[in-house]
């Protein structure tokens, strides 16, 4: 076993916090059965305590012990996509703590597809509650350095698993009700979920009955203002803002021109590459203290749907307190 993993297991056992690499984004992990440790996650993130956390486990059998019932749809999706970027919402077993579920009668479960995460989960033997390792409403971390930069003083150990392969969060599918619902587009494409289930799955965007911070308006936001702009409109829009004396960044495919003075971040190639680069690019925009970022949207298919969702939320109006 890696020495770092040993250290991380010890940290979890004594109620500490671990920066945890996964294939999607880095998590801020704690022993899911330790209420005090779980409460510390909320304090460090500045996250409202009624917003539930995902419990990460090493194996589907571990997930089942935390569910009050395990519907056929859960079985099909777990078999198809675990380990992987999919979170299943199921009715929770009574042993799952209120601190984790925010008092709801369901729990989010996921087996991540990352060798270090799986090694840690196996060695620890329990569930690890982990939201993305960023402050509430901000951009998720996709490298160990991002976690250290943002939460370094408050995390007991950060496991470095390299840059995240997927780059956006897991797809969340609620299978606790009569028909499966997509709560958050993510690393597993909606089309793949629908193919596995043999049915269409509704995307729940602004459901009032779901307390998911990933569904509130402003989220995943950099400090810079963000606008989603079509490729054709981007050059003129960038020129207009430059003329106002604003420092402009652009997230653009290679072929899209930008006026001189715009800081270009090319989101080369396919939607998967866009997803992988998205959060690191938004961090880079902030590091360079640019004022606004104009982002060309990807297609609304495959993992592109998750990128589009994050861009729209990053572009949403922000509360004055943030
Ligand atoms: O890829 C991911 O899912 C990453 C990595 C670390 O696993 N985690 C992540 O966690 O994105 P977080 O807390 O940033 O987002 C989890 C989302 C939240 O929107 C939360 O409200 C929702 O999952 N969620 C968790 N449990 C839920 C439940 N019982 N019912 C509805 N939504 C739930
Ligand atoms: Mg998050």
mmCIF file of C-alpha atoms and ligand atoms in Angstrom:
data_model
loop_
_atom_site.group_PDB
_atom_site.id
_atom_site.type_symbol
_atom_site.label_atom_id
_atom_site.label_comp_id
_atom_site.label_asym_id
_atom_site.label_seq_id
_atom_site.Cartn_x
_atom_site.Cartn_y
_atom_site.Cartn_z
ATOM 1 C CA UNK A 1 0.000 0.000 0.000
ATOM 2 C CA UNK A 2 1.185 3.554 -0.736
ATOM 3 C CA UNK A 3 2.462 5.349 2.380
ATOM 4 C CA UNK A 4 0.137 8.254 1.539
ATOM 5 C CA UNK A 5 -2.823 5.907 1.482
ATOM 6 C CA UNK A 6 -1.830 4.537 4.889
ATOM 7 C CA UNK A 7 -1.631 8.064 6.215
ATOM 8 C CA UNK A 8 -5.000 8.918 4.677
ATOM 9 C CA UNK A 9 -6.640 5.865 6.282
ATOM 10 C CA UNK A 10 -5.285 6.971 9.665
ATOM 11 C CA UNK A 11 -6.658 10.480 9.066
ATOM 12 C CA UNK A 12 -10.119 9.097 8.234
ATOM 13 C CA UNK A 13 -10.049 6.843 11.306
ATOM 14 C CA UNK A 14 -9.371 9.745 13.632
ATOM 15 C CA UNK A 15 -12.087 11.907 12.082
ATOM 16 C CA UNK A 16 -9.901 14.060 9.830
ATOM 17 C CA UNK A 17 -10.350 15.269 6.271
ATOM 18 C CA UNK A 18 -8.690 13.818 3.168
ATOM 19 C CA UNK A 19 -8.233 15.414 -0.251
ATOM 20 C CA UNK A 20 -9.312 12.512 -2.432
ATOM 21 C CA UNK A 21 -8.574 12.079 -6.151
ATOM 22 C CA UNK A 22 -11.347 10.630 -8.289
ATOM 23 C CA UNK A 23 -11.761 10.355 -12.048
ATOM 24 C CA UNK A 24 -14.238 13.289 -12.023
ATOM 25 C CA UNK A 25 -12.962 15.949 -9.603
ATOM 26 C CA UNK A 26 -11.109 15.882 -6.264
ATOM 27 C CA UNK A 27 -13.253 15.238 -3.205
ATOM 28 C CA UNK A 28 -13.048 16.439 0.394
ATOM 29 C CA UNK A 29 -13.497 13.148 2.207
ATOM 30 C CA UNK A 30 -14.407 12.105 5.745
ATOM 31 C CA UNK A 31 -15.538 8.908 7.444
ATOM 32 C CA UNK A 32 -19.241 8.802 6.517
ATOM 33 C CA UNK A 33 -20.089 7.149 9.850
ATOM 34 C CA UNK A 34 -18.446 9.907 11.920
ATOM 35 C CA UNK A 35 -20.915 12.786 12.338
ATOM 36 C CA UNK A 36 -18.355 15.219 13.703
ATOM 37 C CA UNK A 37 -16.019 14.581 10.790
ATOM 38 C CA UNK A 38 -18.892 14.999 8.324
ATOM 39 C CA UNK A 39 -19.892 18.282 9.959
ATOM 40 C CA UNK A 40 -16.349 19.516 9.492
ATOM 41 C CA UNK A 41 -16.745 19.058 5.727
ATOM 42 C CA UNK A 42 -19.704 21.458 5.751
ATOM 43 C CA UNK A 43 -17.804 23.969 7.887
ATOM 44 C CA UNK A 44 -14.724 23.904 5.638
ATOM 45 C CA UNK A 45 -16.753 24.246 2.434
ATOM 46 C CA UNK A 46 -19.141 26.828 3.849
ATOM 47 C CA UNK A 47 -21.941 24.615 2.561
ATOM 48 C CA UNK A 48 -25.489 24.694 3.992
ATOM 49 C CA UNK A 49 -25.923 21.642 6.224
ATOM 50 C CA UNK A 50 -29.123 20.449 4.533
ATOM 51 C CA UNK A 51 -27.309 19.815 1.231
ATOM 52 C CA UNK A 52 -26.547 16.086 1.126
ATOM 53 C CA UNK A 53 -23.150 14.476 0.445
ATOM 54 C CA UNK A 54 -22.265 11.537 -1.782
ATOM 55 C CA UNK A 55 -20.966 8.434 0.018
ATOM 56 C CA UNK A 56 -18.089 6.786 -1.846
ATOM 57 C CA UNK A 57 -17.602 3.041 -1.474
ATOM 58 C CA UNK A 58 -15.253 0.434 -2.941
ATOM 59 C CA UNK A 59 -17.827 -1.964 -4.347
ATOM 60 C CA UNK A 60 -21.495 -2.312 -5.279
ATOM 61 C CA UNK A 61 -22.010 -4.705 -2.330
ATOM 62 C CA UNK A 62 -20.880 -1.924 0.006
ATOM 63 C CA UNK A 63 -23.378 0.416 -1.637
ATOM 64 C CA UNK A 64 -26.229 -2.034 -1.083
ATOM 65 C CA UNK A 65 -25.609 -2.138 2.684
ATOM 66 C CA UNK A 66 -26.366 1.600 2.769
ATOM 67 C CA UNK A 67 -29.632 1.324 0.830
ATOM 68 C CA UNK A 68 -33.051 0.475 2.272
ATOM 69 C CA UNK A 69 -33.970 -0.979 -1.112
ATOM 70 C CA UNK A 70 -31.992 -1.663 -4.248
ATOM 71 C CA UNK A 71 -34.246 -1.279 -7.281
ATOM 72 C CA UNK A 72 -33.654 -3.024 -10.599
ATOM 73 C CA UNK A 73 -32.596 0.295 -12.184
ATOM 74 C CA UNK A 74 -29.872 0.679 -9.533
ATOM 75 C CA UNK A 75 -28.609 -2.810 -10.239
ATOM 76 C CA UNK A 76 -28.544 -2.227 -14.016
ATOM 77 C CA UNK A 77 -26.771 1.125 -13.760
ATOM 78 C CA UNK A 78 -24.273 -0.007 -11.112
ATOM 79 C CA UNK A 79 -23.350 -3.050 -13.219
ATOM 80 C CA UNK A 80 -22.993 -0.906 -16.331
ATOM 81 C CA UNK A 81 -21.080 2.082 -14.940
ATOM 82 C CA UNK A 82 -19.344 1.298 -11.611
ATOM 83 C CA UNK A 83 -16.578 1.969 -10.922
ATOM 84 C CA UNK A 84 -17.274 5.200 -12.759
ATOM 85 C CA UNK A 85 -18.627 8.755 -12.862
ATOM 86 C CA UNK A 86 -22.168 7.859 -11.784
ATOM 87 C CA UNK A 87 -23.930 8.606 -8.496
ATOM 88 C CA UNK A 88 -27.104 6.694 -7.645
ATOM 89 C CA UNK A 89 -29.728 8.168 -5.334
ATOM 90 C CA UNK A 90 -31.539 5.403 -3.443
ATOM 91 C CA UNK A 91 -33.606 5.165 -0.264
ATOM 92 C CA UNK A 92 -31.171 5.130 2.607
ATOM 93 C CA UNK A 93 -30.627 2.430 5.176
ATOM 94 C CA UNK A 94 -31.323 3.567 8.776
ATOM 95 C CA UNK A 95 -27.598 3.352 9.558
ATOM 96 C CA UNK A 96 -26.762 6.224 7.190
ATOM 97 C CA UNK A 97 -26.330 9.397 9.201
ATOM 98 C CA UNK A 98 -28.551 12.492 8.907
ATOM 99 C CA UNK A 99 -25.395 14.585 8.707
ATOM 100 C CA UNK A 100 -24.620 12.928 5.356
ATOM 101 C CA UNK A 101 -28.124 12.997 3.869
ATOM 102 C CA UNK A 102 -29.132 16.416 5.146
ATOM 103 C CA UNK A 103 -32.071 14.679 6.814
ATOM 104 C CA UNK A 104 -33.468 13.313 3.550
ATOM 105 C CA UNK A 105 -34.628 9.696 3.331
ATOM 106 C CA UNK A 106 -32.346 9.034 0.359
ATOM 107 C CA UNK A 107 -28.593 8.730 -0.022
ATOM 108 C CA UNK A 108 -26.207 9.300 -2.931
ATOM 109 C CA UNK A 109 -23.756 6.436 -3.544
ATOM 110 C CA UNK A 110 -20.826 6.105 -5.909
ATOM 111 C CA UNK A 111 -17.911 3.752 -6.657
ATOM 112 C CA UNK A 112 -15.256 6.052 -8.165
ATOM 113 C CA UNK A 113 -12.984 4.861 -10.949
ATOM 114 C CA UNK A 114 -9.592 5.943 -9.690
ATOM 115 C CA UNK A 115 -6.890 3.545 -8.478
ATOM 116 C CA UNK A 116 -5.865 5.647 -5.441
ATOM 117 C CA UNK A 117 -9.466 6.293 -4.413
ATOM 118 C CA UNK A 118 -10.280 2.592 -4.648
ATOM 119 C CA UNK A 119 -7.121 1.668 -2.747
ATOM 120 C CA UNK A 120 -8.094 4.100 0.012
ATOM 121 C CA UNK A 121 -11.702 2.901 0.155
ATOM 122 C CA UNK A 122 -10.635 -0.749 0.336
ATOM 123 C CA UNK A 123 -8.016 -0.103 2.997
ATOM 124 C CA UNK A 124 -10.383 2.058 5.068
ATOM 125 C CA UNK A 125 -13.203 -0.449 4.705
ATOM 126 C CA UNK A 126 -16.031 2.043 5.271
ATOM 127 C CA UNK A 127 -17.824 4.719 3.285
ATOM 128 C CA UNK A 128 -16.205 8.076 2.601
ATOM 129 C CA UNK A 129 -18.548 11.062 2.408
ATOM 130 C CA UNK A 130 -17.094 13.549 -0.049
ATOM 131 C CA UNK A 131 -18.303 16.629 -1.867
ATOM 132 C CA UNK A 132 -16.028 18.309 -4.390
ATOM 133 C CA UNK A 133 -13.065 19.855 -2.536
ATOM 134 C CA UNK A 134 -13.869 23.512 -3.212
ATOM 135 C CA UNK A 135 -15.635 26.266 -1.307
ATOM 136 C CA UNK A 136 -19.403 26.349 -1.776
ATOM 137 C CA UNK A 137 -20.453 27.652 -5.184
ATOM 138 C CA UNK A 138 -16.919 27.779 -6.568
ATOM 139 C CA UNK A 139 -15.060 25.869 -9.261
ATOM 140 C CA UNK A 140 -14.312 22.183 -8.518
ATOM 141 C CA UNK A 141 -10.652 21.071 -8.249
ATOM 142 C CA UNK A 142 -9.181 18.755 -10.867
ATOM 143 C CA UNK A 143 -5.606 18.525 -9.494
ATOM 144 C CA UNK A 144 -4.142 17.973 -6.025
ATOM 145 C CA UNK A 145 -2.589 21.437 -6.257
ATOM 146 C CA UNK A 146 -6.040 23.018 -6.703
ATOM 147 C CA UNK A 147 -7.097 21.397 -3.409
ATOM 148 C CA UNK A 148 -3.948 22.581 -1.643
ATOM 149 C CA UNK A 149 -4.374 26.105 -3.044
ATOM 150 C CA UNK A 150 -7.998 26.383 -1.943
ATOM 151 C CA UNK A 151 -8.282 24.271 1.221
ATOM 152 C CA UNK A 152 -4.685 23.355 2.080
ATOM 153 C CA UNK A 153 -4.827 24.622 5.669
ATOM 154 C CA UNK A 154 -8.017 22.757 6.459
ATOM 155 C CA UNK A 155 -7.309 19.348 4.931
ATOM 156 C CA UNK A 156 -5.193 16.869 6.902
ATOM 157 C CA UNK A 157 -3.760 15.076 3.884
ATOM 158 C CA UNK A 158 -4.150 15.418 0.104
ATOM 159 C CA UNK A 159 -3.604 12.294 -1.989
ATOM 160 C CA UNK A 160 -2.101 13.234 -5.335
ATOM 161 C CA UNK A 161 -3.697 11.103 -8.035
ATOM 162 C CA UNK A 162 -2.744 13.356 -10.929
ATOM 163 C CA UNK A 163 -5.115 15.441 -13.058
ATOM 164 C CA UNK A 164 -8.690 14.124 -13.198
ATOM 165 C CA UNK A 165 -9.450 12.080 -16.304
ATOM 166 C CA UNK A 166 -13.091 13.210 -16.688
ATOM 167 C CA UNK A 167 -12.906 16.740 -15.280
ATOM 168 C CA UNK A 168 -16.592 17.323 -14.496
ATOM 169 C CA UNK A 169 -18.602 15.744 -11.679
ATOM 170 C CA UNK A 170 -20.466 12.459 -11.755
ATOM 171 C CA UNK A 171 -23.844 12.041 -13.420
ATOM 172 C CA UNK A 172 -26.516 11.812 -10.713
ATOM 173 C CA UNK A 173 -29.468 9.504 -11.343
ATOM 174 C CA UNK A 174 -32.274 9.275 -8.793
ATOM 175 C CA UNK A 175 -33.615 5.716 -8.804
ATOM 176 C CA UNK A 176 -35.508 6.080 -5.504
ATOM 177 C CA UNK A 177 -38.853 6.829 -7.140
ATOM 178 C CA UNK A 178 -41.164 5.187 -9.683
ATOM 179 C CA UNK A 179 -39.090 6.316 -12.692
ATOM 180 C CA UNK A 180 -35.383 7.173 -12.861
ATOM 181 C CA UNK A 181 -34.576 10.890 -13.109
ATOM 182 C CA UNK A 182 -31.391 12.630 -14.124
ATOM 183 C CA UNK A 183 -30.541 15.162 -11.392
ATOM 184 C CA UNK A 184 -27.175 16.311 -12.739
ATOM 185 C CA UNK A 185 -25.569 15.650 -16.120
ATOM 186 C CA UNK A 186 -21.980 14.464 -15.663
ATOM 187 C CA UNK A 187 -19.273 12.078 -16.741
ATOM 188 C CA UNK A 188 -21.608 9.302 -17.890
ATOM 189 C CA UNK A 189 -23.598 10.603 -20.878
ATOM 190 C CA UNK A 190 -27.371 10.701 -20.555
ATOM 191 C CA UNK A 191 -27.567 8.668 -23.780
ATOM 192 C CA UNK A 192 -25.550 5.861 -22.171
ATOM 193 C CA UNK A 193 -27.850 5.854 -19.120
ATOM 194 C CA UNK A 194 -30.907 5.659 -21.370
ATOM 195 C CA UNK A 195 -29.381 2.868 -23.447
ATOM 196 C CA UNK A 196 -28.587 0.825 -20.327
ATOM 197 C CA UNK A 197 -32.103 1.301 -18.922
ATOM 198 C CA UNK A 198 -33.857 0.933 -22.263
ATOM 199 C CA UNK A 199 -35.956 4.044 -21.614
ATOM 200 C CA UNK A 200 -35.725 7.826 -21.693
ATOM 201 C CA UNK A 201 -34.714 9.603 -18.495
ATOM 202 C CA UNK A 202 -36.043 13.065 -17.664
ATOM 203 C CA UNK A 203 -33.549 15.764 -16.735
ATOM 204 C CA UNK A 204 -34.734 17.507 -13.584
ATOM 205 C CA UNK A 205 -33.324 20.998 -13.730
ATOM 206 C CA UNK A 206 -34.983 23.221 -11.188
ATOM 207 C CA UNK A 207 -37.032 20.835 -9.083
ATOM 208 C CA UNK A 208 -38.089 22.485 -5.847
ATOM 209 C CA UNK A 209 -38.305 19.131 -4.090
ATOM 210 C CA UNK A 210 -34.655 18.247 -4.610
ATOM 211 C CA UNK A 211 -32.095 19.826 -2.352
ATOM 212 C CA UNK A 212 -29.062 19.618 -4.550
ATOM 213 C CA UNK A 213 -26.691 22.580 -4.507
ATOM 214 C CA UNK A 214 -25.536 21.541 -7.968
ATOM 215 C CA UNK A 215 -29.038 22.583 -9.021
ATOM 216 C CA UNK A 216 -29.148 26.076 -7.552
ATOM 217 C CA UNK A 217 -28.656 28.877 -9.995
ATOM 218 C CA UNK A 218 -25.111 30.136 -9.422
ATOM 219 C CA UNK A 219 -22.585 27.361 -8.955
ATOM 220 C CA UNK A 220 -19.232 26.200 -10.313
ATOM 221 C CA UNK A 221 -18.422 29.901 -10.697
ATOM 222 C CA UNK A 222 -15.045 31.572 -11.158
ATOM 223 C CA UNK A 223 -14.467 35.083 -9.782
ATOM 224 C CA UNK A 224 -14.541 36.483 -13.313
ATOM 225 C CA UNK A 225 -17.967 37.039 -14.859
ATOM 226 C CA UNK A 226 -18.857 34.321 -17.376
ATOM 227 C CA UNK A 227 -21.016 34.496 -20.486
ATOM 228 C CA UNK A 228 -21.917 31.662 -22.838
ATOM 229 C CA UNK A 229 -21.586 33.014 -26.384
ATOM 230 C CA UNK A 230 -21.979 31.252 -29.748
ATOM 231 C CA UNK A 231 -18.861 31.004 -31.899
ATOM 232 C CA UNK A 232 -20.304 33.359 -34.574
ATOM 233 C CA UNK A 233 -21.139 36.086 -32.059
ATOM 234 C CA UNK A 234 -17.953 35.821 -30.027
ATOM 235 C CA UNK A 235 -15.537 38.078 -31.962
ATOM 236 C CA UNK A 236 -17.966 41.041 -31.930
ATOM 237 C CA UNK A 237 -18.927 40.486 -28.297
ATOM 238 C CA UNK A 238 -15.258 40.306 -27.284
ATOM 239 C CA UNK A 239 -14.502 43.526 -29.220
ATOM 240 C CA UNK A 240 -17.414 45.311 -27.551
ATOM 241 C CA UNK A 241 -16.142 44.418 -24.083
ATOM 242 C CA UNK A 242 -12.540 45.266 -24.897
ATOM 243 C CA UNK A 243 -13.747 48.697 -26.001
ATOM 244 C CA UNK A 244 -15.182 49.154 -22.495
ATOM 245 C CA UNK A 245 -11.714 48.605 -21.058
ATOM 246 C CA UNK A 246 -12.561 45.136 -19.730
ATOM 247 C CA UNK A 247 -9.969 42.327 -19.659
ATOM 248 C CA UNK A 248 -11.469 39.511 -21.707
ATOM 249 C CA UNK A 249 -10.713 35.768 -21.757
ATOM 250 C CA UNK A 250 -12.251 33.455 -24.337
ATOM 251 C CA UNK A 251 -12.831 29.699 -24.190
ATOM 252 C CA UNK A 252 -12.926 28.900 -27.884
ATOM 253 C CA UNK A 253 -12.417 25.995 -30.282
ATOM 254 C CA UNK A 254 -9.221 26.336 -32.336
ATOM 255 C CA UNK A 255 -10.947 27.695 -35.468
ATOM 256 C CA UNK A 256 -12.790 30.589 -33.806
ATOM 257 C CA UNK A 257 -10.985 33.931 -34.199
ATOM 258 C CA UNK A 258 -10.714 36.466 -31.380
ATOM 259 C CA UNK A 259 -9.704 40.135 -31.586
ATOM 260 C CA UNK A 260 -6.199 41.087 -30.448
ATOM 261 C CA UNK A 261 -6.125 41.716 -26.707
ATOM 262 C CA UNK A 262 -8.338 38.755 -25.847
ATOM 263 C CA UNK A 263 -6.642 36.035 -23.774
ATOM 264 C CA UNK A 264 -7.449 32.829 -25.626
ATOM 265 C CA UNK A 265 -7.919 29.450 -23.951
ATOM 266 C CA UNK A 266 -8.451 26.896 -26.673
ATOM 267 C CA UNK A 267 -10.866 24.114 -25.806
ATOM 268 C CA UNK A 268 -9.487 21.834 -28.437
ATOM 269 C CA UNK A 269 -11.110 18.844 -30.011
ATOM 270 C CA UNK A 270 -14.060 17.012 -28.559
ATOM 271 C CA UNK A 271 -16.424 17.525 -25.655
ATOM 272 C CA UNK A 272 -14.433 15.145 -23.437
ATOM 273 C CA UNK A 273 -11.349 17.335 -23.869
ATOM 274 C CA UNK A 274 -13.472 20.419 -23.063
ATOM 275 C CA UNK A 275 -14.710 18.730 -19.895
ATOM 276 C CA UNK A 276 -11.199 17.767 -18.847
ATOM 277 C CA UNK A 277 -9.884 21.324 -19.294
ATOM 278 C CA UNK A 278 -12.912 23.331 -18.113
ATOM 279 C CA UNK A 279 -12.261 23.887 -14.409
ATOM 280 C CA UNK A 280 -8.489 24.308 -14.697
ATOM 281 C CA UNK A 281 -9.115 26.935 -17.376
ATOM 282 C CA UNK A 282 -11.592 28.841 -15.202
ATOM 283 C CA UNK A 283 -8.998 28.809 -12.407
ATOM 284 C CA UNK A 284 -6.364 30.105 -14.823
ATOM 285 C CA UNK A 285 -8.707 32.968 -15.807
ATOM 286 C CA UNK A 286 -8.942 33.968 -12.146
ATOM 287 C CA UNK A 287 -5.204 33.598 -11.548
ATOM 288 C CA UNK A 288 -4.610 36.125 -14.302
ATOM 289 C CA UNK A 289 -7.247 38.414 -12.768
ATOM 290 C CA UNK A 290 -9.201 38.661 -16.011
ATOM 291 C CA UNK A 291 -12.605 40.353 -15.690
ATOM 292 C CA UNK A 292 -14.831 38.336 -17.961
ATOM 293 C CA UNK A 293 -14.719 35.031 -19.775
ATOM 294 C CA UNK A 294 -16.708 34.365 -22.930
ATOM 295 C CA UNK A 295 -17.219 30.642 -23.457
ATOM 296 C CA UNK A 296 -18.321 28.935 -26.659
ATOM 297 C CA UNK A 297 -20.745 26.158 -25.666
ATOM 298 C CA UNK A 298 -20.062 22.503 -26.554
ATOM 299 C CA UNK A 299 -22.755 20.284 -28.056
ATOM 300 C CA UNK A 300 -25.580 19.330 -25.692
ATOM 301 C CA UNK A 301 -24.817 15.635 -26.197
ATOM 302 C CA UNK A 302 -22.525 13.175 -24.413
ATOM 303 C CA UNK A 303 -20.331 14.759 -21.759
ATOM 304 C CA UNK A 304 -20.915 18.065 -23.588
ATOM 305 C CA UNK A 305 -24.266 18.289 -21.770
ATOM 306 C CA UNK A 306 -22.408 18.372 -18.431
ATOM 307 C CA UNK A 307 -20.037 21.087 -19.691
ATOM 308 C CA UNK A 308 -22.986 23.141 -20.937
ATOM 309 C CA UNK A 309 -24.750 22.725 -17.589
ATOM 310 C CA UNK A 310 -21.667 23.917 -15.656
ATOM 311 C CA UNK A 311 -21.138 26.877 -17.995
ATOM 312 C CA UNK A 312 -24.759 27.958 -17.576
ATOM 313 C CA UNK A 313 -24.527 27.759 -13.796
ATOM 314 C CA UNK A 314 -21.221 29.606 -13.764
ATOM 315 C CA UNK A 315 -22.947 32.262 -15.893
ATOM 316 C CA UNK A 316 -25.969 32.541 -13.589
ATOM 317 C CA UNK A 317 -26.533 35.722 -11.569
ATOM 318 C CA UNK A 318 -24.641 35.562 -8.284
ATOM 319 C CA UNK A 319 -25.784 36.463 -4.806
ATOM 320 C CA UNK A 320 -24.172 39.675 -3.578
ATOM 321 C CA UNK A 321 -22.575 37.865 -0.655
ATOM 322 C CA UNK A 322 -20.286 35.808 -2.860
HETATM 323 O O1 LIG B 1 -18.068 13.536 -9.191
HETATM 324 C C1 LIG B 1 -18.605 13.761 -8.108
HETATM 325 O O2 LIG B 1 -19.784 13.467 -7.883
HETATM 326 C C2 LIG B 1 -17.754 14.443 -7.026
HETATM 327 C C3 LIG B 1 -16.665 13.461 -6.610
HETATM 328 C C4 LIG B 1 -15.855 13.974 -5.437
HETATM 329 O O3 LIG B 1 -17.231 12.208 -6.315
HETATM 330 N N1 LIG B 1 -18.567 14.838 -5.916
HETATM 331 C C5 LIG B 1 -19.439 15.872 -5.981
HETATM 332 O O4 LIG B 1 -20.035 16.158 -4.768
HETATM 333 O O5 LIG B 1 -19.639 16.497 -6.991
HETATM 334 P P1 LIG B 1 -20.855 17.493 -4.498
HETATM 335 O O6 LIG B 1 -21.238 17.429 -3.069
HETATM 336 O O7 LIG B 1 -20.068 18.661 -4.943
HETATM 337 O O8 LIG B 1 -22.135 17.307 -5.354
HETATM 338 C C6 LIG B 1 -22.983 16.224 -5.032
HETATM 339 C C7 LIG B 1 -24.382 16.481 -5.503
HETATM 340 C C8 LIG B 1 -25.004 17.656 -4.807
HETATM 341 O O9 LIG B 1 -25.695 18.422 -5.763
HETATM 342 C C9 LIG B 1 -25.942 16.981 -3.830
HETATM 343 O O10 LIG B 1 -27.011 17.794 -3.439
HETATM 344 C C10 LIG B 1 -26.378 15.769 -4.610
HETATM 345 O O11 LIG B 1 -25.181 15.349 -5.195
HETATM 346 N N2 LIG B 1 -26.898 14.739 -3.725
HETATM 347 C C11 LIG B 1 -26.221 14.021 -2.814
HETATM 348 N N3 LIG B 1 -27.066 13.221 -2.127
HETATM 349 C C12 LIG B 1 -28.293 13.444 -2.627
HETATM 350 C C13 LIG B 1 -29.591 12.950 -2.334
HETATM 351 N N4 LIG B 1 -29.813 12.049 -1.377
HETATM 352 N N5 LIG B 1 -30.627 13.426 -3.065
HETATM 353 C C14 LIG B 1 -30.442 14.349 -4.028
HETATM 354 N N6 LIG B 1 -29.245 14.865 -4.346
HETATM 355 C C15 LIG B 1 -28.191 14.420 -3.653
HETATM 356 MG MG1 LIG B 2 -19.523 20.447 -5.808
#
